[in-house]
């Protein structure tokens, strides 16, 4: 079995390095997406082969299924109440470690779980790093009731904001509206550049029908950016440190076998 493609390799090494933050007995939030999936596989390997004791709180039904498959014990946030750590991917990461998330449609559970954690470690490939947030369409979760009205209110609220575009589209999945695990819908805001993320996040969450937006501000503590050459950059906002490291890759043939995500 060969190595994965360069992007998967970068995602994989970031995940491999991030699980170093997991200590025995921890309650860990498990993110959603292709990078987070690598993290769940790495965690599963540590549970199976090293006897790591950990309890995962998944942020989506997809991640819950993968965790079960990989042998990572899981529970609910209701049961765990508070977590030691969350490890999750992101769609964009800026220099202050603010994020856009929700490309996979799991932003609501992801934000609740990350906020209920002592620490959030973001895992990313270099394409996710940006100077200014906003090139990736900002996901906003809305309830289905009156969603067109909510969309119109969002469009109106964007007038006069420090942004580079104002198009709002309903996310689709096979020609039907995409539904989140909560049965809600996602509106993608094509803003191109977000001048004041803080102001925008507050504004959006005041609109009736909006459940949550994909701006994760002041939540992430560490970003691990993987590179295809097997190195990572670890940026820790609380300690003000940025280090370059080479990741100790195990014999990962088993981990790479049968991966389709
Ligand atoms: C899901 C997310 C993901 O973390 C984000 O979309 C990144 O996904 P990937 O790791 O597949 O690039 O926010 O809601």
Coordinates of N, CA and C in Angstrom, one line a residue, residues 6-229:
X6 N -0.6 14.0 -2.1 CA 0.1 15.0 -1.3 C -0.9 15.8 -0.4
X7 N -2.1 16.1 -0.8 CA -3.0 16.8 0.1 C -3.4 15.9 1.3
X8 N -3.7 14.7 1.0 CA -4.1 13.8 2.1 C -2.9 13.6 3.0
X9 N -1.7 13.5 2.5 CA -0.5 13.4 3.3 C -0.3 14.5 4.2
X10 N -0.5 15.8 3.7 CA -0.5 17.0 4.6 C -1.5 16.9 5.7
X11 N -2.7 16.5 5.3 CA -3.8 16.4 6.3 C -3.4 15.3 7.4
X12 N -2.9 14.2 6.9 CA -2.6 13.1 7.7 C -1.5 13.5 8.7
X13 N -0.4 14.1 8.3 CA 0.7 14.5 9.2 C 0.2 15.5 10.3
X14 N -0.7 16.4 9.9 CA -1.3 17.3 10.9 C -2.1 16.6 11.9
X15 N -2.8 15.6 11.5 CA -3.6 14.8 12.4 C -2.7 14.0 13.3
X16 N -1.7 13.4 12.7 CA -0.8 12.5 13.5 C -0.1 13.3 14.6
X17 N 0.3 14.6 14.3 CA 1.0 15.4 15.3 C -0.1 15.9 16.3
X18 N -1.3 16.2 15.9 CA -2.3 16.7 16.8 C -2.7 15.7 17.9
X19 N -2.7 14.4 17.6 CA -3.0 13.4 18.6 C -2.0 13.3 19.7
X20 N -0.8 13.9 19.5 CA 0.2 14.0 20.6 C -0.4 14.8 21.8
X21 N -1.4 15.7 21.5 CA -2.0 16.5 22.6 C -3.0 15.6 23.5
X22 N -3.3 14.5 23.0 CA -4.3 13.6 23.7 C -3.6 12.8 24.8
X23 N -4.0 13.0 26.0 CA -3.4 12.2 27.2 C -4.4 11.2 27.7
X24 N -3.8 10.2 28.4 CA -4.7 9.1 28.9 C -5.8 9.6 29.7
X25 N -7.0 9.1 29.5 CA -8.2 9.5 30.3 C -8.9 10.7 29.8
X26 N -8.4 11.4 28.8 CA -9.0 12.6 28.3 C -10.4 12.4 27.6
X27 N -11.2 13.4 27.7 CA -12.5 13.5 26.9 C -12.2 14.5 25.8
X28 N -12.4 13.9 24.6 CA -11.9 14.7 23.4 C -13.0 14.9 22.4
X29 N -13.2 16.1 22.0 CA -14.1 16.4 20.9 C -13.5 16.0 19.6
X30 N -14.3 15.3 18.8 CA -13.9 14.8 17.5 C -14.5 15.6 16.4
X31 N -13.7 16.3 15.6 CA -14.2 17.1 14.6 C -14.8 16.3 13.4
X32 N -15.2 17.1 12.4 CA -15.8 16.5 11.2 C -15.0 17.0 9.9
X33 N -15.0 16.1 8.9 CA -14.3 16.5 7.7 C -13.2 15.5 7.4
X34 N -12.5 15.7 6.2 CA -11.5 14.7 5.8 C -10.3 14.8 6.7
X35 N -9.9 16.0 7.2 CA -8.7 16.0 8.0 C -9.0 15.4 9.4
X36 N -10.2 15.8 9.9 CA -10.6 15.2 11.2 C -10.7 13.7 11.1
X37 N -11.1 13.2 9.9 CA -11.2 11.7 9.8 C -9.9 11.1 10.0
X38 N -8.8 11.7 9.5 CA -7.4 11.2 9.7 C -7.1 11.1 11.2
X39 N -7.6 12.2 11.9 CA -7.3 12.3 13.4 C -8.0 11.1 14.1
X40 N -9.3 10.8 13.7 CA -10.0 9.7 14.3 C -9.3 8.4 14.1
X41 N -8.8 8.2 12.8 CA -8.1 7.0 12.5 C -6.8 6.9 13.4
X42 N -6.1 8.0 13.5 CA -4.9 8.0 14.3 C -5.2 7.7 15.8
X43 N -6.3 8.2 16.3 CA -6.7 8.0 17.7 C -7.1 6.5 17.8
X44 N -7.8 6.0 16.9 CA -8.2 4.6 16.9 C -7.0 3.7 17.0
X45 N -6.0 4.0 16.3 CA -4.8 3.2 16.3 C -4.1 3.3 17.7
X46 N -4.1 4.5 18.3 CA -3.5 4.6 19.6 C -4.3 3.8 20.7
X47 N -5.7 3.8 20.5 CA -6.5 3.0 21.4 C -6.3 1.6 21.2
X48 N -6.2 1.1 20.0 CA -6.1 -0.3 19.7 C -4.7 -0.9 20.1
X49 N -3.7 -0.1 19.6 CA -2.3 -0.6 19.7 C -1.6 -0.2 21.0
X50 N -1.9 1.0 21.5 CA -1.1 1.5 22.7 C -2.0 1.5 24.0
X51 N -3.2 1.1 23.8 CA -4.1 1.0 25.0 C -4.5 2.3 25.6
X52 N -4.4 3.4 24.7 CA -4.8 4.7 25.2 C -6.3 4.7 25.6
X53 N -6.6 5.3 26.8 CA -8.0 5.4 27.2 C -8.4 6.8 27.0
X54 N -9.5 6.9 26.2 CA -10.0 8.2 25.7 C -11.5 8.0 25.5
X55 N -12.2 9.1 25.7 CA -13.6 9.1 25.4 C -13.9 10.3 24.4
X56 N -14.4 9.9 23.2 CA -14.6 10.9 22.2 C -16.0 11.4 22.2
X57 N -16.2 12.7 21.9 CA -17.5 13.3 21.6 C -17.5 13.7 20.2
X58 N -18.2 13.0 19.3 CA -18.2 13.3 17.9 C -19.1 14.5 17.6
X59 N -18.7 15.3 16.5 CA -19.4 16.5 16.1 C -20.4 16.2 15.0
X60 N -20.6 15.0 14.6 CA -21.5 14.7 13.5 C -21.8 13.2 13.5
X61 N -22.9 12.8 12.9 CA -23.2 11.3 12.8 C -22.1 10.6 12.0
X62 N -21.5 11.4 11.0 CA -20.4 10.8 10.1 C -19.2 10.4 11.0
X63 N -18.8 11.4 11.9 CA -17.7 11.2 12.7 C -18.0 10.1 13.8
X64 N -19.2 10.0 14.3 CA -19.6 9.0 15.2 C -19.4 7.6 14.6
X65 N -19.9 7.5 13.3 CA -19.8 6.2 12.6 C -18.3 5.8 12.5
X66 N -17.5 6.8 12.1 CA -16.0 6.5 11.9 C -15.3 6.1 13.2
X67 N -15.7 6.8 14.3 CA -15.1 6.5 15.6 C -15.4 5.1 16.0
X68 N -16.7 4.7 15.8 CA -17.1 3.3 16.2 C -16.3 2.3 15.3
X69 N -16.2 2.6 14.0 CA -15.4 1.8 13.1 C -14.0 1.6 13.6
X70 N -13.4 2.7 14.1 CA -12.0 2.7 14.4 C -11.7 2.3 15.8
X71 N -12.8 2.0 16.6 CA -12.6 1.5 18.0 C -12.4 2.6 19.0
X72 N -12.8 3.9 18.6 CA -12.6 5.0 19.6 C -13.9 5.0 20.4
X73 N -13.9 4.8 21.7 CA -15.1 4.9 22.5 C -15.7 6.3 22.5
X74 N -17.0 6.4 22.3 CA -17.7 7.7 22.2 C -18.8 7.8 23.2
X75 N -19.1 9.1 23.5 CA -20.3 9.4 24.3 C -20.8 10.7 23.8
X76 N -21.9 11.2 24.4 CA -22.5 12.5 24.0 C -21.9 13.6 24.8
X77 N -22.1 14.9 24.3 CA -21.7 16.0 25.1 C -22.6 16.1 26.4
X78 N -23.8 15.7 26.3 CA -24.7 15.7 27.5 C -24.1 14.9 28.6
X79 N -23.5 13.8 28.2 CA -22.9 12.9 29.2 C -21.6 13.4 29.7
X80 N -20.7 13.9 28.7 CA -19.4 14.3 29.1 C -19.4 15.7 29.7
X81 N -20.3 16.5 29.3 CA -20.5 17.9 29.8 C -19.4 18.9 29.5
X82 N -18.1 18.5 29.8 CA -17.0 19.4 29.5 C -15.9 18.5 29.0
X83 N -15.1 19.1 28.1 CA -14.0 18.3 27.4 C -12.6 18.9 27.7
X84 N -11.7 18.0 27.6 CA -10.3 18.5 27.8 C -9.8 19.1 26.5
X85 N -10.2 18.6 25.4 CA -9.6 19.0 24.2 C -10.5 18.7 23.0
X86 N -10.5 19.5 22.0 CA -11.2 19.2 20.7 C -10.2 19.3 19.6
X87 N -10.2 18.4 18.7 CA -9.3 18.4 17.5 C -10.2 18.4 16.3
X88 N -10.1 19.5 15.4 CA -11.0 19.6 14.3 C -10.3 20.3 13.1
X89 N -10.8 20.1 12.0 CA -10.3 20.8 10.8 C -10.9 22.2 10.6
X90 N -10.6 22.8 9.5 CA -11.1 24.1 9.3 C -11.1 24.4 7.8
X91 N -11.9 25.3 7.3 CA -11.9 25.7 5.9 C -11.0 26.8 5.7
X92 N -10.8 27.7 6.6 CA -9.8 28.8 6.6 C -9.3 29.1 8.0
X93 N -8.0 29.4 8.1 CA -7.4 29.8 9.3 C -6.6 31.1 9.1
X94 N -6.9 32.1 9.9 CA -6.0 33.4 9.7 C -4.9 33.4 10.7
X95 N -4.1 34.5 10.7 CA -2.9 34.6 11.5 C -3.3 34.7 13.0
X96 N -4.5 35.1 13.3 CA -4.9 35.2 14.8 C -5.6 33.9 15.2
X97 N -5.6 32.9 14.3 CA -6.2 31.6 14.6 C -7.7 31.7 14.7
X98 N -8.3 32.7 14.0 CA -9.7 32.7 13.7 C -10.0 31.9 12.5
X99 N -11.2 31.3 12.5 CA -11.5 30.3 11.5 C -12.8 30.5 10.8
X100 N -12.9 30.0 9.6 CA -14.2 29.7 8.9 C -14.3 28.1 9.0
X101 N -15.5 27.7 9.5 CA -15.8 26.3 9.5 C -17.2 26.0 9.0
X102 N -17.5 24.8 8.7 CA -18.8 24.4 8.2 C -18.9 24.0 6.8
X103 N -17.7 23.9 6.1 CA -17.8 23.3 4.8 C -18.4 22.0 4.7
X104 N -18.3 21.2 5.8 CA -18.9 19.9 5.8 C -20.3 19.9 6.5
X105 N -20.7 21.1 6.8 CA -22.1 21.2 7.3 C -22.3 20.9 8.8
X106 N -21.2 20.8 9.5 CA -21.3 20.3 10.9 C -21.0 21.5 11.9
X107 N -21.1 22.7 11.4 CA -20.6 23.8 12.2 C -21.2 24.0 13.6
X108 N -22.5 23.7 13.7 CA -23.2 23.9 14.9 C -22.7 23.0 16.0
X109 N -22.7 21.7 15.8 CA -22.1 20.8 16.8 C -20.6 21.1 17.0
X110 N -19.9 21.4 15.9 CA -18.5 21.7 16.1 C -18.2 22.9 17.0
X111 N -19.1 23.9 16.8 CA -18.8 25.1 17.7 C -19.2 24.9 19.1
X112 N -20.3 24.1 19.3 CA -20.7 23.8 20.7 C -19.6 23.0 21.4
X113 N -19.1 22.0 20.7 CA -18.1 21.1 21.2 C -16.8 21.8 21.5
X114 N -16.4 22.6 20.5 CA -15.1 23.3 20.7 C -15.2 24.3 21.8
X115 N -16.3 25.0 22.0 CA -16.5 25.9 23.0 C -16.5 25.3 24.4
X116 N -17.0 24.0 24.4 CA -17.1 23.3 25.7 C -15.8 22.5 26.0
X117 N -14.7 23.0 25.4 CA -13.4 22.3 25.6 C -12.4 23.2 26.2
X118 N -11.5 22.7 27.0 CA -10.4 23.5 27.6 C -9.5 24.0 26.5
X119 N -9.4 23.2 25.4 CA -8.4 23.6 24.4 C -8.9 23.1 23.0
X120 N -8.7 23.9 22.0 CA -9.0 23.5 20.6 C -7.8 23.5 19.8
X121 N -7.5 22.3 19.2 CA -6.4 22.2 18.2 C -7.0 22.0 16.8
X122 N -6.6 22.9 16.0 CA -7.0 22.9 14.6 C -6.0 22.2 13.7
X123 N -6.5 21.3 12.9 CA -5.6 20.6 12.0 C -5.9 21.0 10.5
X124 N -4.8 21.3 9.8 CA -5.0 21.9 8.5 C -3.9 21.6 7.5
X125 N -4.2 21.7 6.2 CA -3.1 21.7 5.2 C -2.9 23.1 4.8
X126 N -1.7 23.4 4.2 CA -1.3 24.8 3.9 C -2.4 25.6 3.1
X127 N -3.2 24.9 2.3 CA -4.2 25.7 1.5 C -5.3 26.4 2.4
X128 N -5.3 26.0 3.7 CA -6.4 26.6 4.6 C -5.9 27.9 5.2
X129 N -4.6 28.2 5.1 CA -4.0 29.4 5.8 C -4.3 30.6 4.9
X130 N -4.9 31.6 5.5 CA -5.2 32.8 4.8 C -4.8 34.1 5.6
X131 N -4.6 35.2 4.8 CA -4.3 36.5 5.5 C -5.6 37.0 6.1
X132 N -6.7 37.0 5.3 CA -8.0 37.5 5.6 C -9.0 36.5 5.4
X133 N -9.9 36.3 6.3 CA -11.0 35.3 6.1 C -12.0 35.8 5.0
X134 N -12.6 34.8 4.4 CA -13.7 35.2 3.5 C -13.7 34.7 2.1
X135 N -12.6 34.2 1.6 CA -12.6 33.6 0.2 C -13.4 32.4 0.2
X136 N -13.4 31.6 1.3 CA -14.2 30.4 1.4 C -15.6 30.9 1.8
X137 N -16.7 30.5 1.1 CA -18.0 31.0 1.5 C -18.4 30.7 2.9
X138 N -18.9 31.7 3.6 CA -19.2 31.5 5.0 C -20.5 30.8 5.2
X139 N -20.4 29.6 5.9 CA -21.7 28.8 6.1 C -22.5 29.4 7.3
X140 N -23.8 29.5 7.1 CA -24.7 30.0 8.1 C -25.8 28.9 8.2
X141 N -26.0 28.4 9.4 CA -27.0 27.4 9.6 C -28.3 28.1 10.0
X142 N -29.4 27.7 9.2 CA -30.7 28.4 9.5 C -31.8 27.3 9.6
X143 N -32.8 27.6 10.4 CA -33.9 26.6 10.5 C -34.7 26.6 9.2
X144 N -35.3 25.5 8.8 CA -36.1 25.4 7.6 C -37.3 26.4 7.6
X145 N -38.0 26.6 8.7 CA -39.1 27.5 8.8 C -38.8 28.9 8.3
X146 N -39.4 29.3 7.2 CA -39.2 30.6 6.7 C -37.8 30.9 6.2
X147 N -37.1 29.9 5.7 CA -35.7 30.1 5.4 C -35.5 31.2 4.3
X148 N -36.4 31.4 3.4 CA -36.3 32.4 2.4 C -36.3 33.8 3.0
X149 N -37.1 34.0 4.0 CA -37.2 35.2 4.8 C -35.9 35.5 5.5
X150 N -35.4 34.4 6.1 CA -34.1 34.5 6.8 C -33.0 34.9 5.8
X151 N -33.0 34.3 4.7 CA -32.0 34.6 3.6 C -32.1 36.1 3.2
X152 N -33.4 36.6 3.0 CA -33.5 38.0 2.7 C -33.0 38.9 3.8
X153 N -33.3 38.5 5.0 CA -32.8 39.4 6.2 C -31.3 39.4 6.2
X154 N -30.7 38.2 5.9 CA -29.2 38.1 5.9 C -28.7 39.1 4.8
X155 N -29.3 39.0 3.6 CA -28.8 39.8 2.5 C -28.9 41.3 2.8
X156 N -30.0 41.6 3.5 CA -30.2 43.0 3.9 C -29.1 43.5 4.9
X157 N -28.9 42.5 5.8 CA -27.9 42.9 6.9 C -26.5 43.1 6.4
X158 N -26.2 42.5 5.2 CA -24.8 42.5 4.6 C -24.6 43.9 4.0
X159 N -25.6 44.6 3.7 CA -25.4 46.0 3.1 C -24.7 46.9 4.0
X160 N -23.6 47.5 3.5 CA -22.9 48.4 4.4 C -21.8 47.8 5.2
X161 N -21.7 46.4 5.2 CA -20.7 45.7 6.0 C -19.3 45.8 5.2
X162 N -18.3 45.6 5.9 CA -16.9 45.7 5.3 C -16.6 44.3 4.8
X163 N -17.2 44.0 3.6 CA -17.0 42.7 2.9 C -16.8 42.9 1.4
X164 N -16.4 41.9 0.7 CA -16.1 42.0 -0.7 C -17.1 41.5 -1.6
X165 N -18.2 40.9 -1.1 CA -19.3 40.4 -2.0 C -20.5 40.1 -1.1
X166 N -21.7 39.9 -1.7 CA -22.9 39.7 -0.9 C -23.8 38.6 -1.4
X167 N -23.3 37.7 -2.3 CA -24.2 36.7 -2.8 C -24.4 35.6 -1.7
X168 N -25.7 35.2 -1.6 CA -26.1 34.2 -0.6 C -26.7 33.0 -1.3
X169 N -26.2 31.8 -1.2 CA -26.8 30.7 -1.9 C -27.2 29.6 -0.9
X170 N -28.3 28.9 -1.2 CA -28.7 27.7 -0.4 C -27.9 26.5 -0.8
X171 N -27.3 25.9 0.2 CA -26.5 24.7 -0.1 C -27.4 23.5 -0.5
X172 N -27.0 22.9 -1.5 CA -27.7 21.7 -2.1 C -26.9 20.4 -1.9
X173 N -27.6 19.3 -1.9 CA -27.0 18.0 -1.9 C -27.9 17.2 -2.8
X174 N -27.3 16.8 -3.9 CA -28.1 16.0 -5.0 C -29.4 16.8 -5.3
X175 N -29.3 18.0 -5.6 CA -30.4 18.9 -6.1 C -31.5 19.2 -5.0
X176 N -31.3 18.7 -3.8 CA -32.3 19.0 -2.8 C -31.5 19.8 -1.7
X177 N -32.2 20.6 -0.9 CA -31.5 21.3 0.1 C -30.7 20.4 1.0
X178 N -29.4 20.7 1.3 CA -28.6 20.0 2.2 C -29.2 20.1 3.6
X179 N -29.3 19.0 4.4 CA -29.8 19.1 5.7 C -28.7 18.7 6.7
X180 N -28.6 19.5 7.8 CA -27.6 19.2 8.8 C -28.1 18.0 9.7
X181 N -27.3 17.6 10.6 CA -27.7 16.5 11.5 C -28.9 17.0 12.3
X182 N -29.1 18.3 12.5 CA -30.3 18.8 13.2 C -31.5 19.0 12.3
X183 N -31.3 18.7 11.0 CA -32.4 18.9 10.1 C -32.5 20.3 9.6
X184 N -31.5 21.1 9.9 CA -31.5 22.5 9.4 C -30.9 22.7 8.0
X185 N -30.9 23.9 7.5 CA -30.3 24.2 6.2 C -29.1 25.0 6.3
X186 N -28.3 25.1 5.3 CA -27.1 25.9 5.3 C -27.2 27.0 4.1
X187 N -27.0 28.2 4.5 CA -26.8 29.3 3.5 C -25.3 29.6 3.4
X188 N -24.8 29.6 2.2 CA -23.4 30.0 2.0 C -23.3 31.4 1.6
X189 N -22.5 32.2 2.4 CA -22.4 33.6 2.1 C -21.0 33.9 1.3
X190 N -21.1 34.3 0.1 CA -20.0 34.5 -0.8 C -19.4 35.9 -0.6
X191 N -18.6 36.1 0.4 CA -18.2 37.4 0.9 C -16.9 37.9 0.3
X192 N -16.1 36.9 -0.1 CA -14.8 37.1 -0.7 C -13.7 37.7 0.3
X193 N -14.1 38.6 1.1 CA -13.2 39.2 2.1 C -14.1 39.7 3.3
X194 N -13.7 39.3 4.5 CA -14.5 39.7 5.7 C -13.6 40.7 6.5
X195 N -14.0 42.0 6.4 CA -13.2 43.0 7.0 C -13.3 42.9 8.6
X196 N -14.5 42.8 9.1 CA -14.6 42.7 10.6 C -15.4 41.5 10.9
X197 N -14.7 40.4 11.2 CA -15.4 39.1 11.4 C -16.2 39.2 12.7
X198 N -15.7 39.9 13.7 CA -16.4 40.0 15.0 C -17.8 40.6 14.8
X199 N -17.8 41.7 14.1 CA -19.0 42.5 13.9 C -20.0 41.6 13.1
X200 N -19.5 41.0 12.0 CA -20.4 40.2 11.2 C -21.0 39.0 12.0
X201 N -20.1 38.3 12.8 CA -20.6 37.2 13.6 C -21.8 37.6 14.5
X202 N -21.6 38.7 15.1 CA -22.7 39.2 16.0 C -24.0 39.6 15.2
X203 N -23.8 40.2 14.1 CA -24.9 40.6 13.3 C -25.7 39.4 12.8
X204 N -25.0 38.4 12.3 CA -25.7 37.3 11.8 C -26.5 36.5 12.8
X205 N -25.9 36.4 14.0 CA -26.6 35.6 15.0 C -27.8 36.3 15.7
X206 N -27.9 37.6 15.3 CA -29.1 38.4 15.8 C -30.3 38.2 14.9
X207 N -30.1 37.6 13.8 CA -31.3 37.4 12.8 C -32.1 36.2 13.2
X208 N -33.4 36.4 13.3 CA -34.3 35.3 13.6 C -34.2 34.2 12.5
X209 N -34.1 33.0 12.9 CA -34.0 31.9 12.0 C -32.5 31.5 11.8
X210 N -31.6 32.3 12.1 CA -30.2 31.9 12.1 C -29.9 31.1 13.4
X211 N -29.3 29.9 13.2 CA -29.0 29.1 14.4 C -27.5 29.4 14.8
X212 N -26.6 29.4 13.8 CA -25.2 29.7 14.1 C -24.5 30.0 12.8
X213 N -23.4 30.7 13.0 CA -22.5 31.0 11.8 C -21.2 30.3 11.9
X214 N -20.5 30.2 10.8 CA -19.3 29.4 10.7 C -18.0 30.2 11.1
X215 N -18.1 31.4 11.7 CA -16.9 32.1 12.2 C -16.6 31.6 13.6
X216 N -15.4 31.0 13.7 CA -14.9 30.6 15.0 C -13.9 31.6 15.5
X217 N -14.3 32.5 16.3 CA -13.4 33.6 16.7 C -12.9 33.4 18.2
X218 N -11.6 33.5 18.4 CA -11.0 33.3 19.7 C -11.4 31.9 20.3
X219 N -11.5 30.9 19.5 CA -11.8 29.6 20.0 C -10.6 28.7 19.9
X220 N -9.9 28.8 18.8 CA -8.7 27.9 18.6 C -7.5 28.3 19.4
X221 N -6.8 27.3 20.0 CA -5.6 27.6 20.7 C -4.3 27.3 20.0
X222 N -4.4 26.2 19.1 CA -3.2 25.8 18.4 C -3.7 25.4 17.0
X223 N -2.8 25.7 16.0 CA -3.1 25.2 14.7 C -1.9 24.4 14.2
X224 N -2.1 23.2 13.8 CA -1.1 22.3 13.3 C -1.3 22.2 11.8
X225 N -0.3 22.8 11.1 CA -0.5 22.8 9.6 C 0.5 21.7 9.1
X226 N 0.0 20.7 8.4 CA 0.8 19.6 7.9 C 1.3 20.0 6.5
X227 N 2.4 19.4 6.2 CA 3.0 19.6 4.8 C 3.2 18.2 4.2
X228 N 3.2 18.1 2.9 CA 3.3 16.8 2.2 C 4.6 16.2 2.4
X229 N 5.6 16.9 2.9 CA 7.0 16.3 3.1 C 7.1 15.7 4.5

